[in-house]
Amino acid sequence: MQAIPTTAQIWQTFVLCCSATKLYQSVNLIRLDERTGNVFILVGEEIEIEIKPNGEAIFV
């Protein structure tokens, strides 16, 4: 069974990616971690963001 992100994760991913690109940062990777259900975003070379299924963003 293929895991899919929640609506809250999709919305938060869109908002964060738009914010990053407004600051001229590249979004290098977006990945759904099938073990935890979190969405992982790599912005630039150093900024790592995880989005929980409830839409809460955590800057790692």
Coordinates of C-alpha atoms in Angstrom, one line a residue:
M1 CA 0.0 0.0 0.0
Q2 CA 1.4 3.4 -1.0
A3 CA 1.4 6.1 1.7
I4 CA 0.0 9.5 0.8
P5 CA 0.4 12.8 2.7
T6 CA -2.5 14.2 4.6
T7 CA -4.3 17.4 3.5
A8 CA -2.7 19.3 6.4
Q9 CA 0.8 18.1 5.2
I10 CA 0.1 19.1 1.6
W11 CA -1.0 22.6 2.6
Q12 CA 1.9 23.2 5.0
T13 CA 4.4 21.9 2.4
F14 CA 3.0 24.3 -0.2
V15 CA 3.2 27.3 2.2
L16 CA 6.8 26.4 3.4
C17 CA 8.0 25.9 -0.2
C18 CA 6.5 29.2 -1.3
S19 CA 8.2 30.9 1.7
A20 CA 11.6 29.4 0.9
T21 CA 11.5 30.4 -2.8
K22 CA 10.5 33.9 -1.9
L23 CA 13.8 34.0 0.0
Y24 CA 15.6 32.7 -3.1
Q25 CA 16.3 29.3 -1.4
S26 CA 16.0 26.2 -3.5
V27 CA 13.8 23.3 -2.5
N28 CA 16.1 20.3 -3.1
L29 CA 14.0 17.4 -1.8
I30 CA 10.5 16.6 -0.7
R31 CA 9.9 13.1 0.6
L32 CA 7.2 11.2 2.6
D33 CA 8.8 9.1 5.3
E34 CA 6.7 5.9 5.2
R35 CA 8.0 4.8 8.6
T36 CA 6.8 7.9 10.5
G37 CA 4.2 9.4 8.1
N38 CA 6.2 12.7 8.2
V39 CA 6.9 14.8 5.1
F40 CA 10.6 15.8 4.9
I41 CA 11.8 18.9 3.0
L42 CA 15.4 19.9 2.3
V43 CA 15.8 23.6 1.6
G44 CA 19.1 24.7 0.3
E45 CA 21.9 22.6 1.8
E46 CA 21.2 23.0 5.5
I47 CA 17.5 23.6 6.3
E48 CA 15.6 20.4 7.1
I49 CA 11.9 20.5 7.9
E50 CA 9.6 17.7 8.9
I51 CA 5.9 18.1 8.8
K52 CA 3.8 15.8 11.0
P53 CA 0.5 14.3 9.8
N54 CA -1.4 17.0 11.7
G55 CA 0.5 19.8 9.7
E56 CA 2.9 20.8 12.5
A57 CA 6.2 21.8 11.0
I58 CA 9.5 21.1 12.9
F59 CA 12.7 22.7 11.8
V60 CA 15.4 20.0 12.4

